[in-house]
Amino acid sequence: RVKVLTTYGKFDERPKGEMGRAFVYVILGGGVAAGYAALEFTKKGVSHGELCIISEEPVAPYERPALSKGFLLPEAPARLPTFHTCVGANEERLTPKWYKEHGIELILGTRVKSADVRRKTLLTATGETISYKFLIIATGARALKLEEFGVSGSDAENVCYLRDVADATRLVEVMQKSAGGNAVVIGGGYIGMECAASLVINKLNVSMVFPEPHCMGRLFTPKIASYYEEFYKSKGINFVKGTVLSSFVFDDEGKVTGVNLKDGTYLPADLVVVGIGIRPNTSLFEGQLTLEKGGIKVNSRLQTSNTSVYAVGDVASFPVKTFGEIRRLEHVDAARKSARHAVAAIMEPDKTPEFDYLPFFYSRVFSLSWQFYGDNSGEAVYFGDFSGTSFGAYWVHKGQLVGSFLEGGSKEEYEAIANVTRVKPAVEDLSELERQGLGFAVAV
Ligand code: FAD
Ligand code: NAD
Ligand code: ISD
C-alpha cells in the first residue's frame, strides 16, 4: 500500500498501483439532484478542487422533466444546453463552463461500478478509484423493462423508453419516422400520459394500454381521471384499460409492427413507448447501507446509515414529517430540495434544521396543468367545475386536510392549496368544505 496526498490535503492509503483522485465531496450521479446540490455547494462556499460529480450520462446535469415535454415538441423543441439545471427552479443555468469556473470536476460518461463505504471509495468502470470525505448518492432510478414482466422485444428499434436525453433523442427520431402512423403507449402513469399527449401533438394516432381501471392510478381518483381521459379522447387518444401487453409482433427486420394484449386485442404500431414505472438505483450500496421502501434510508439530515454518506432524490427514502413516516418520492421538486438540504446539512450542520418537506407533484399536457400537494389518503372532497377548465379536490384523513389537487389554477391559487396542505387544518364538515371549495384554501 502507498500513501497518496489527496486533493483535500490529507493522506489516503491506497493499494500500490491503484489509480485515483480524492475529493472532499463527491456526488455520485449527474441528474437533477446533482445539479441542485452543486449550486448549493457554491452558495455555501465550496473551494476549487473539493467537489466532483461522477455521472454515467455524457452531459452535465439537466432538468429531466423537459424530456417528456419541451423536448418532444414538433416546433422549437427544447435542446441542451438550454435546460441544464437549475433553470427549472428559475435559478442559474449550470453549463459545463460554469462547473469549470467554480472548480467543480465533472466526470461524465463514467459509470461507478462498485462502492466501498468503509474505505470511502468508488471504483469507476474506467478503473479509477475516487475517494471522498463526504458522499452524496444521487443515482436516481432506471426505467423498468417489459422483460421484467415476461415480455421480450424491448430492444427493437421502434420500442422506446424514456429516462434520459439519449432515450429522448431516440424517441424523437422514431417519432419523426412514424409521422401519421400508429403509436402504442404502454403504461397509464406519468410517462404514459405525457408521451401520449406529445405523440398526438406530433400527429400520430395514439392508443394507451394499462392494467388499471383508470389513468394515473397512484394519484388520481376515478372522478379526476375521468376528466383527463375525456380530454384525451377528445384529442383522438384511444384507451385500452384493464389489460397488459402479452407480446410484440415483428416484421422480417425485427421492427415491431403491432402488439398483442392479454385480453386478445391486437393494435398495429409504428412506434411503442413504454412507461411502466422505475426502480431506484440502489444496487451499489445493497448490503452496505440500510434500505427501506426500495430506497436508501436517510434521516432528516438526508444522512444514510453511514454518517459520511448522504442520499437524495429518487433513490432516497426519507422521513416525511407531515405524514410521520418514511417515503420515497419520484419527483423533481423532492430531488431539488433534498439535494440542497443535504448540502446544507454537510456544510452547516449546526444551522440546518430537519428536512420538513411537503410532497409536490405536477404535470402539464396539452393546455392542461395540474398541481398536487401532500397525500391522497382518506376521503376526496371535490370542488370547481369538472365540465370546465378549473377544478380540484382535497383529501381529508382522520379529520384533517392532508392533500390538495388543482387543475387550471393561477399562481396564487396553487400557493393557496400548498399552504392549506402545509397547515393541515381540522375539517369536521366535509359538505361545508365542498361548499367553500377553493375559497377554503384561499382563506387560510
Ligand atoms: P436522476 O435525475 O435520474 O439522475 C440520476 C443520475 O445518476 C443519472 O445521471 C444517472 O446516469 C446517474 N447514475 C446512476 N447510476 C450511476 C452510476 N452507477 N454511476 C454513474 N452515474 C450513475 N418529476 C416531476 O416532479 N415533474 C415532472 O414533470 C417530471 N417529468 C419527468 C419526465 C421524465 C421523462 C422523467 C424520466 C422523469 C420526470 N420527473 C418529473 C421525475 C424527475 O425527473 C426525477 O424525480 C428526478 O430526475 C430525480 O432526480 P435524481 O437526481 O434523483 O435522479
Ligand atoms: P408510473 O409509476 O407513474 O406509472 C407506471 C404505470 O405503468 C402504471 O400507472 C401502470 O399503468 C403501468 N404498468 C405497470 N405495470 C404494467 C405492465 N406490466 N404493463 C403495462 N402497464 C403497466 O411510472 P412512469 O409513468 O413509468 O414514470 C416513470 C418515472 O418518471 C416516475 O418516477 C415518474 O414520477 C416520473 N415522471 C414524472 C412526471 C411528472 O411528475 N410529471 C412525468 C414523467 C415522468
Ligand atoms: O420543472 C421543470 C419542468 O417541468 C421542465 O420542463 O423543469 C423543466 C424546465 O422548465 C425546462 O426548461
Coordinates of C-alpha atoms and ligand atoms in Angstrom, one line a residue:
R1 CA 0.0 0.0 0.0
V2 CA 1.1 3.6 -0.7
K3 CA 0.2 6.9 0.9
V4 CA -1.3 9.4 -1.6
L5 CA -1.7 13.2 -0.9
T6 CA -5.3 13.9 -1.7
T7 CA -6.9 17.0 -3.3
Y8 CA -8.2 18.0 0.2
G9 CA -4.7 18.0 1.6
K10 CA -4.8 14.8 3.6
F11 CA -3.1 11.4 3.1
D12 CA -5.0 8.5 1.9
E13 CA -3.8 4.8 1.8
R14 CA -4.2 3.0 -1.5
P15 CA -3.2 -0.4 -2.8
K16 CA 0.1 0.0 -4.7
G17 CA -0.5 0.9 -8.4
E18 CA -4.2 1.9 -7.9
M19 CA -5.1 5.0 -10.0
G20 CA -7.1 7.6 -8.3
R21 CA -8.2 11.0 -7.2
A22 CA -9.6 12.2 -3.9
F23 CA -12.2 14.9 -3.1
V24 CA -13.8 16.3 0.0
Y25 CA -17.2 16.0 -1.6
V26 CA -18.3 13.5 -4.2
I27 CA -21.8 13.5 -5.8
L28 CA -22.5 10.1 -7.4
G29 CA -25.0 10.6 -10.2
G30 CA -25.3 13.6 -12.5
G31 CA -29.1 14.2 -12.7
V32 CA -31.4 16.8 -11.3
A33 CA -30.3 16.4 -7.6
A34 CA -26.6 16.6 -8.6
G35 CA -27.1 19.9 -10.3
Y36 CA -29.1 21.5 -7.4
A37 CA -26.5 20.1 -4.9
A38 CA -23.7 21.6 -7.0
L39 CA -25.3 25.1 -7.0
E40 CA -25.9 24.8 -3.2
F41 CA -22.3 23.8 -2.6
T42 CA -21.1 27.0 -4.3
K43 CA -23.6 29.1 -2.3
K44 CA -22.2 27.6 0.9
G45 CA -18.6 28.3 -0.2
V46 CA -17.0 25.1 -1.6
S47 CA -13.4 25.7 -2.6
H48 CA -11.9 24.8 -6.1
G49 CA -11.0 21.2 -6.4
E50 CA -13.0 20.0 -3.4
L51 CA -16.1 18.8 -5.3
C52 CA -16.7 16.3 -8.1
I53 CA -19.8 14.9 -9.8
I54 CA -19.5 11.4 -11.4
S55 CA -22.2 10.6 -14.0
E56 CA -22.8 7.8 -16.4
E57 CA -24.5 10.4 -18.7
P58 CA -22.2 12.2 -21.1
V59 CA -23.8 15.6 -20.3
A60 CA -23.9 18.0 -17.4
P61 CA -26.9 17.8 -15.1
Y62 CA -30.2 18.8 -16.7
E63 CA -33.9 19.3 -15.9
R64 CA -35.2 15.7 -16.7
P65 CA -38.9 16.8 -16.8
A66 CA -38.2 18.7 -20.0
L67 CA -37.7 15.3 -21.8
S68 CA -41.4 14.4 -21.9
K69 CA -42.5 18.0 -22.5
G70 CA -40.5 20.7 -24.3
F71 CA -38.0 18.1 -25.8
L72 CA -40.8 16.3 -27.7
L73 CA -42.4 19.4 -29.3
P74 CA -42.6 19.4 -33.1
E75 CA -41.6 23.0 -33.3
A76 CA -38.9 24.8 -31.4
P77 CA -38.2 21.8 -29.2
A78 CA -36.0 22.3 -26.1
R79 CA -32.5 21.1 -26.6
L80 CA -29.4 21.2 -24.4
P81 CA -27.7 23.4 -23.3
T82 CA -31.0 25.4 -22.7
F83 CA -32.3 23.1 -19.9
H84 CA -29.3 22.4 -17.8
T85 CA -30.1 22.6 -14.1
C86 CA -31.1 24.8 -12.4
V87 CA -33.4 26.7 -14.9
G88 CA -36.4 24.6 -13.7
A89 CA -36.4 26.5 -10.4
N90 CA -35.6 29.8 -12.1
E91 CA -32.0 29.7 -10.9
E92 CA -28.7 29.9 -12.8
R93 CA -28.1 27.6 -15.8
L94 CA -25.1 25.4 -14.9
T95 CA -23.3 24.8 -18.2
P96 CA -20.0 22.8 -18.3
K97 CA -18.3 26.2 -18.3
W98 CA -20.0 27.1 -15.0
Y99 CA -18.6 23.9 -13.4
K100 CA -15.1 24.7 -14.7
E101 CA -15.3 28.3 -13.4
H102 CA -16.3 27.1 -10.0
G103 CA -13.6 24.4 -9.8
I104 CA -16.1 21.6 -9.8
E105 CA -14.8 18.4 -11.5
L106 CA -17.4 16.9 -13.8
I107 CA -16.5 13.3 -14.5
L108 CA -19.0 12.5 -17.3
G109 CA -19.8 9.4 -19.3
T110 CA -18.4 7.4 -16.4
R111 CA -20.2 4.6 -14.5
V112 CA -19.3 3.8 -11.0
K113 CA -19.2 0.0 -10.8
S114 CA -18.6 -0.5 -7.1
A115 CA -18.6 1.4 -3.8
D116 CA -16.9 0.7 -0.5
V117 CA -18.4 2.9 2.2
R118 CA -15.9 1.6 4.8
R119 CA -12.9 2.7 2.7
K120 CA -14.8 5.8 1.4
T121 CA -14.0 4.9 -2.2
L122 CA -15.8 4.5 -5.5
L123 CA -14.4 2.4 -8.4
T124 CA -15.3 3.6 -11.9
A125 CA -15.8 1.4 -14.9
T126 CA -12.6 3.0 -16.3
G127 CA -10.7 1.6 -13.4
E128 CA -10.2 4.8 -11.4
T129 CA -10.6 4.9 -7.6
I130 CA -12.2 8.1 -6.3
S131 CA -12.2 8.7 -2.6
Y132 CA -14.3 11.1 -0.7
K133 CA -14.8 12.5 2.8
F134 CA -18.5 13.0 2.2
L135 CA -20.5 11.2 -0.5
I136 CA -23.9 12.3 -1.8
I137 CA -25.7 9.4 -3.6
A138 CA -27.9 10.8 -6.3
T139 CA -28.2 7.8 -8.6
G140 CA -31.9 8.3 -9.3
A141 CA -33.7 5.4 -10.9
R142 CA -33.9 3.3 -14.0
A143 CA -36.9 2.6 -16.2
L144 CA -38.5 -0.9 -15.6
K145 CA -38.2 -3.1 -18.7
L146 CA -41.0 -5.2 -20.2
E147 CA -38.7 -8.2 -19.9
E148 CA -39.2 -7.9 -16.1
F149 CA -42.9 -8.7 -16.7
G150 CA -42.1 -11.6 -19.0
V151 CA -42.5 -9.8 -22.4
S152 CA -39.5 -9.8 -24.7
G153 CA -38.6 -7.5 -27.6
S154 CA -37.8 -4.2 -25.8
D155 CA -34.6 -3.8 -27.8
A156 CA -36.5 -3.4 -31.1
E157 CA -35.6 -0.2 -32.9
N158 CA -39.1 1.3 -32.6
V159 CA -39.7 0.4 -28.9
C160 CA -38.8 3.4 -26.8
Y161 CA -38.3 4.0 -23.0
L162 CA -37.8 7.5 -21.6
R163 CA -35.4 8.2 -18.8
D164 CA -32.5 10.2 -20.2
V165 CA -31.6 12.5 -23.0
A166 CA -30.3 9.6 -25.1
D167 CA -33.7 7.9 -24.8
A168 CA -35.5 11.2 -25.7
T169 CA -33.3 11.7 -28.7
R170 CA -34.1 8.2 -30.0
L171 CA -37.8 8.7 -29.3
V172 CA -37.8 11.9 -31.4
E173 CA -36.1 10.1 -34.3
V174 CA -38.6 7.2 -34.2
M175 CA -41.5 9.6 -33.8
Q176 CA -40.4 11.6 -36.8
K177 CA -40.1 8.5 -38.9
S178 CA -43.5 7.4 -37.8
A179 CA -45.4 10.6 -38.6
G180 CA -49.0 9.9 -39.4
G181 CA -48.7 6.3 -38.2
N182 CA -49.8 4.4 -35.1
A183 CA -48.3 4.7 -31.6
V184 CA -49.0 2.4 -28.7
V185 CA -48.2 3.7 -25.2
I186 CA -47.8 1.1 -22.6
G187 CA -48.5 2.4 -19.1
G188 CA -51.0 4.9 -17.7
G189 CA -48.7 6.8 -15.3
Y190 CA -46.7 10.0 -15.8
I191 CA -44.7 8.9 -18.8
G192 CA -47.7 7.4 -20.5
M193 CA -49.8 10.5 -20.1
E194 CA -47.2 13.0 -21.0
C195 CA -45.9 11.0 -24.0
A196 CA -49.4 10.2 -25.3
A197 CA -50.1 14.0 -25.4
S198 CA -46.7 14.7 -27.2
L199 CA -47.3 11.9 -29.7
V200 CA -50.7 13.4 -30.6
I201 CA -49.2 16.8 -31.0
N202 CA -46.7 15.1 -33.4
K203 CA -49.6 13.8 -35.4
L204 CA -49.5 10.1 -34.5
N205 CA -52.6 8.0 -33.8
V206 CA -52.3 7.0 -30.2
S207 CA -53.6 4.1 -28.1
M208 CA -52.8 3.9 -24.4
V209 CA -52.7 0.5 -22.7
F210 CA -52.6 0.0 -19.0
P211 CA -53.8 -2.6 -16.4
E212 CA -55.7 -0.3 -14.0
P213 CA -59.4 0.8 -14.4
H214 CA -58.2 4.5 -14.9
C215 CA -55.2 6.5 -15.7
M216 CA -52.7 7.8 -13.1
G217 CA -53.9 5.1 -10.7
R218 CA -51.4 6.0 -8.0
L219 CA -52.7 9.6 -7.6
F220 CA -56.0 10.3 -9.4
T221 CA -59.4 9.3 -8.1
P222 CA -61.8 7.8 -10.8
K223 CA -63.5 11.2 -11.0
I224 CA -60.3 13.1 -11.6
A225 CA -59.0 10.5 -14.0
S226 CA -62.3 10.6 -16.0
Y227 CA -61.8 14.4 -16.7
Y228 CA -58.3 13.7 -18.2
E229 CA -59.4 10.6 -20.1
E230 CA -62.4 12.5 -21.7
F231 CA -60.0 15.3 -22.6
Y232 CA -57.5 12.8 -24.2
K233 CA -60.4 11.1 -26.1
S234 CA -61.4 14.5 -27.5
K235 CA -57.8 14.6 -28.9
G236 CA -58.3 11.2 -30.5
I237 CA -56.5 9.1 -28.0
N238 CA -57.9 5.5 -27.6
F239 CA -57.8 3.9 -24.1
V240 CA -57.4 0.2 -23.7
K241 CA -57.7 -0.3 -19.9
G242 CA -57.6 -3.3 -17.6
T243 CA -55.1 -5.3 -19.7
V244 CA -51.4 -5.5 -20.4
L245 CA -49.1 -6.3 -23.3
S246 CA -48.6 -10.1 -23.9
S247 CA -46.3 -10.0 -27.0
F248 CA -44.9 -7.9 -29.8
V249 CA -45.4 -8.7 -33.5
F250 CA -42.3 -8.1 -35.6
D251 CA -41.5 -7.8 -39.3
D252 CA -38.6 -9.6 -41.0
E253 CA -36.2 -6.8 -39.9
G254 CA -37.1 -7.2 -36.3
K255 CA -39.1 -4.0 -36.2
V256 CA -42.3 -4.0 -34.2
T257 CA -45.5 -3.8 -36.4
G258 CA -48.1 -4.4 -33.7
V259 CA -48.8 -5.5 -30.1
N260 CA -50.9 -8.4 -28.8
L261 CA -52.7 -7.6 -25.5
K262 CA -53.7 -10.2 -22.8
D263 CA -57.4 -9.5 -23.5
G264 CA -56.9 -10.6 -27.1
T265 CA -56.8 -7.2 -28.6
Y266 CA -54.3 -6.5 -31.4
L267 CA -53.1 -3.0 -32.0
P268 CA -50.9 -2.0 -35.0
A269 CA -47.9 0.0 -34.1
D270 CA -45.2 2.0 -35.9
L271 CA -43.9 3.2 -32.5
V272 CA -44.2 1.8 -29.0
V273 CA -43.5 3.9 -25.9
V274 CA -43.1 2.1 -22.6
G275 CA -43.6 3.8 -19.2
I276 CA -44.3 1.1 -16.6
G277 CA -42.5 2.5 -13.6
I278 CA -39.0 2.8 -12.3
R279 CA -36.6 1.1 -9.8
P280 CA -34.2 3.2 -7.7
N281 CA -30.5 2.7 -8.4
T282 CA -29.5 1.3 -5.0
S283 CA -27.5 -1.8 -6.1
L284 CA -24.0 -0.3 -5.4
F285 CA -25.0 0.1 -1.8
E286 CA -27.0 -3.0 -1.0
G287 CA -25.5 -4.8 2.0
Q288 CA -23.6 -1.7 2.9
L289 CA -26.3 0.9 3.8
T290 CA -29.8 0.4 5.2
L291 CA -32.6 0.3 2.6
E292 CA -36.3 1.0 3.1
K293 CA -39.3 1.2 0.8
G294 CA -37.0 0.3 -2.1
G295 CA -34.7 3.3 -1.5
I296 CA -31.6 4.2 0.6
K297 CA -32.9 5.1 4.0
V298 CA -31.9 8.5 5.3
N299 CA -32.7 10.6 8.4
S300 CA -34.0 14.1 8.4
R301 CA -30.5 15.3 7.6
L302 CA -30.5 13.1 4.4
Q303 CA -27.8 11.1 6.1
T304 CA -27.7 7.3 5.5
S305 CA -26.8 4.6 8.0
N306 CA -23.1 5.6 7.3
T307 CA -22.5 9.1 8.7
S308 CA -20.2 10.1 5.7
V309 CA -22.8 9.2 3.1
Y310 CA -26.0 11.1 2.2
A311 CA -28.7 10.1 -0.3
V312 CA -31.1 12.5 -2.2
G313 CA -33.6 12.5 -5.0
D314 CA -35.4 9.4 -6.4
V315 CA -33.0 7.0 -4.7
A316 CA -33.6 8.2 -1.1
S317 CA -36.3 7.1 1.4
F318 CA -36.6 10.0 3.8
P319 CA -38.9 10.9 6.8
V320 CA -41.8 13.0 5.5
K321 CA -42.5 14.8 8.8
T322 CA -46.1 15.9 7.9
F323 CA -47.1 12.2 7.4
G324 CA -44.9 10.9 10.2
E325 CA -43.4 8.2 8.0
I326 CA -40.6 7.3 5.6
R327 CA -41.4 7.7 1.9
R328 CA -39.5 7.6 -1.3
L329 CA -40.7 10.2 -3.8
E330 CA -40.0 10.1 -7.5
H331 CA -40.5 13.8 -8.3
V332 CA -38.3 16.7 -9.3
D333 CA -39.2 19.1 -6.5
A334 CA -38.2 16.5 -3.9
A335 CA -34.9 15.9 -5.8
R336 CA -34.1 19.6 -5.9
K337 CA -35.0 20.3 -2.3
S338 CA -33.5 17.1 -0.7
A339 CA -30.2 17.8 -2.6
R340 CA -30.0 21.4 -1.3
H341 CA -30.8 20.3 2.2
A342 CA -28.2 17.5 2.2
V343 CA -25.5 20.1 1.2
A344 CA -26.6 22.5 3.9
A345 CA -26.6 19.6 6.5
I346 CA -23.0 18.7 5.4
M347 CA -21.6 22.3 5.2
E348 CA -23.5 24.0 8.0
P349 CA -24.6 21.1 10.3
D350 CA -25.4 23.4 13.3
K351 CA -27.5 25.8 11.3
T352 CA -29.5 23.3 9.3
P353 CA -32.9 22.3 10.7
E354 CA -34.6 18.9 10.0
F355 CA -35.8 18.4 6.4
D356 CA -39.5 19.2 6.5
Y357 CA -40.8 18.5 3.0
L358 CA -44.3 18.9 1.7
P359 CA -44.7 16.5 -1.3
F360 CA -45.4 18.3 -4.5
F361 CA -46.3 16.7 -7.9
Y362 CA -47.4 18.4 -11.1
S363 CA -47.9 17.8 -14.8
R364 CA -48.5 19.8 -17.9
V365 CA -50.1 18.3 -21.1
F366 CA -51.9 20.0 -24.0
S367 CA -53.5 23.1 -22.5
L368 CA -53.9 21.3 -19.1
S369 CA -51.8 21.9 -16.0
W370 CA -52.3 20.5 -12.5
Q371 CA -50.5 20.6 -9.2
F372 CA -50.9 18.3 -6.2
Y373 CA -49.6 18.8 -2.6
G374 CA -49.5 16.4 0.3
D375 CA -51.1 13.0 0.5
N376 CA -54.0 11.4 -1.4
S377 CA -55.2 9.3 1.6
G378 CA -58.7 9.4 3.2
E379 CA -61.8 10.8 1.5
A380 CA -61.7 13.1 -1.5
V381 CA -63.9 16.3 -1.5
Y382 CA -64.3 17.9 -4.9
F383 CA -64.7 21.5 -5.9
G384 CA -64.9 23.6 -9.1
D385 CA -66.2 22.9 -12.5
F386 CA -65.4 19.4 -13.8
S387 CA -67.1 20.3 -17.1
G388 CA -64.9 23.4 -17.4
T389 CA -61.3 24.2 -17.1
S390 CA -60.6 24.6 -13.4
F391 CA -61.5 22.1 -10.6
G392 CA -59.8 20.4 -7.7
A393 CA -60.0 18.2 -4.7
Y394 CA -59.0 18.0 -1.1
W395 CA -58.2 14.8 0.8
V396 CA -59.4 14.6 4.4
H397 CA -57.9 11.9 6.6
K398 CA -58.8 11.4 10.2
G399 CA -60.5 14.8 10.4
Q400 CA -57.5 16.7 8.8
L401 CA -57.0 18.1 5.4
V402 CA -53.9 16.2 4.1
G403 CA -53.8 16.7 0.4
S404 CA -54.9 19.1 -2.3
F405 CA -55.2 18.9 -6.1
L406 CA -55.9 21.7 -8.5
E407 CA -56.3 21.8 -12.3
G408 CA -56.1 25.1 -14.2
G409 CA -55.2 27.3 -11.2
S410 CA -53.5 30.6 -11.0
K411 CA -50.1 31.1 -9.3
E412 CA -51.9 32.5 -6.2
E413 CA -54.4 29.6 -6.1
Y414 CA -51.6 27.0 -6.3
E415 CA -49.8 28.8 -3.5
A416 CA -53.0 28.7 -1.5
I417 CA -53.5 24.9 -1.9
A418 CA -49.9 24.3 -1.0
N419 CA -50.3 26.5 2.1
V420 CA -53.5 24.9 3.3
T421 CA -51.9 21.4 2.9
R422 CA -48.9 22.5 4.9
V423 CA -51.2 23.8 7.7
K424 CA -53.3 20.6 7.7
P425 CA -56.4 22.2 9.2
A426 CA -59.0 20.2 11.0
V427 CA -62.1 19.5 8.9
E428 CA -65.3 18.4 10.7
D429 CA -67.8 19.0 8.0
L430 CA -67.0 17.7 4.6
S431 CA -70.0 19.2 2.9
E432 CA -69.0 22.7 4.2
L433 CA -65.5 22.1 2.8
E434 CA -67.1 21.2 -0.5
R435 CA -69.3 24.3 -0.4
Q436 CA -66.3 26.6 0.3
G437 CA -64.2 24.8 -2.4
L438 CA -61.0 26.7 -3.4
G439 CA -62.1 29.6 -1.2
F440 CA -61.3 27.4 1.8
A441 CA -57.6 27.3 0.8
V442 CA -57.5 30.9 -0.2
A443 CA -58.9 32.0 3.2
V444 CA -56.3 30.0 5.3
Ligands
FAD1 P1 -31.9 11.5 -11.9 O1 -32.3 12.8 -12.4 O2 -32.5 10.3 -12.6 O3 -30.3 11.4 -12.0 C1 -29.6 10.2 -11.7 C2 -28.2 10.3 -12.4 O4 -27.4 9.3 -11.8 C3 -28.3 10.0 -13.9 O5 -27.5 11.0 -14.5 C4 -27.6 8.6 -14.0 O6 -27.0 8.4 -15.2 C5 -26.6 8.6 -12.8 N1 -26.2 7.3 -12.4 C6 -27.0 6.3 -11.9 N2 -26.2 5.3 -11.5 C7 -24.9 5.7 -11.8 C8 -23.6 5.0 -11.6 N3 -23.5 3.8 -11.1 N4 -22.5 5.7 -12.0 C9 -22.6 6.9 -12.5 N5 -23.8 7.6 -12.7 C10 -24.9 7.0 -12.3 N6 -40.9 14.9 -11.9 C11 -41.8 15.9 -11.7 O7 -42.0 16.2 -10.5 N7 -42.4 16.6 -12.7 C12 -42.2 16.3 -14.0 O8 -42.8 16.9 -14.8 C13 -41.3 15.2 -14.3 N8 -41.1 14.8 -15.5 C14 -40.3 13.8 -15.8 C15 -40.1 13.4 -17.2 C16 -39.3 12.3 -17.5 C17 -39.1 11.9 -18.9 C18 -38.7 11.6 -16.4 C19 -37.8 10.4 -16.8 C20 -38.8 12.0 -15.1 C21 -39.7 13.1 -14.8 N9 -39.9 13.5 -13.5 C22 -40.7 14.5 -13.2 C23 -39.1 12.9 -12.4 C24 -37.9 13.6 -12.1 O9 -37.2 13.9 -13.3 C25 -37.0 12.8 -11.1 O10 -37.7 12.7 -9.9 C26 -35.6 13.4 -10.9 O11 -34.9 13.5 -12.1 C27 -34.8 12.7 -9.9 O12 -33.6 13.3 -9.8 P2 -32.3 12.4 -9.3 O13 -31.2 13.3 -9.4 O14 -32.6 11.7 -8.0 O15 -32.2 11.3 -10.4
NAD2 P1 -45.6 5.5 -13.0 O1 -45.3 4.8 -11.8 O2 -46.1 6.9 -13.0 O3 -46.6 4.7 -13.9 C1 -46.4 3.3 -14.2 C2 -47.6 2.8 -14.9 O4 -47.2 1.6 -15.5 C3 -48.8 2.5 -14.0 O5 -49.7 3.6 -14.0 C4 -49.4 1.4 -14.8 O6 -50.4 1.9 -15.6 C5 -48.4 0.9 -15.7 N1 -48.0 -0.5 -15.6 C6 -47.4 -1.2 -14.6 N2 -47.1 -2.4 -14.9 C7 -47.5 -2.6 -16.2 C8 -47.5 -3.6 -17.2 N3 -47.0 -4.8 -16.8 N4 -48.0 -3.4 -18.4 C9 -48.5 -2.2 -18.7 N5 -48.5 -1.2 -17.9 C10 -48.1 -1.4 -16.7 O7 -44.2 5.4 -13.9 P2 -43.8 6.0 -15.3 O8 -45.0 6.6 -15.9 O9 -43.1 5.0 -16.0 O10 -42.9 7.2 -14.9 C11 -41.5 6.9 -14.6 C12 -41.0 7.9 -13.6 O11 -40.9 9.2 -14.2 C13 -41.8 8.1 -12.3 O12 -40.9 8.2 -11.3 C14 -42.5 9.4 -12.5 O13 -42.7 10.0 -11.3 C15 -41.5 10.1 -13.4 N6 -42.2 11.1 -14.2 C16 -42.9 12.1 -13.6 C17 -43.5 13.1 -14.3 C18 -44.3 14.1 -13.5 O14 -44.1 14.2 -12.3 N7 -45.0 15.0 -14.2 C19 -43.5 13.0 -15.7 C20 -42.9 12.0 -16.3 C21 -42.2 11.0 -15.5
ISD3 O1 -39.7 21.5 -13.7 C1 -39.4 21.6 -14.9 C2 -40.2 21.3 -16.0 O2 -41.5 20.9 -15.9 C3 -39.5 21.4 -17.1 O3 -39.9 21.3 -18.3 O4 -38.2 21.9 -15.3 C4 -38.1 21.8 -16.7 C5 -37.6 23.1 -17.2 O5 -38.5 24.1 -17.0 C6 -37.2 23.0 -18.7 O6 -36.6 24.2 -19.1

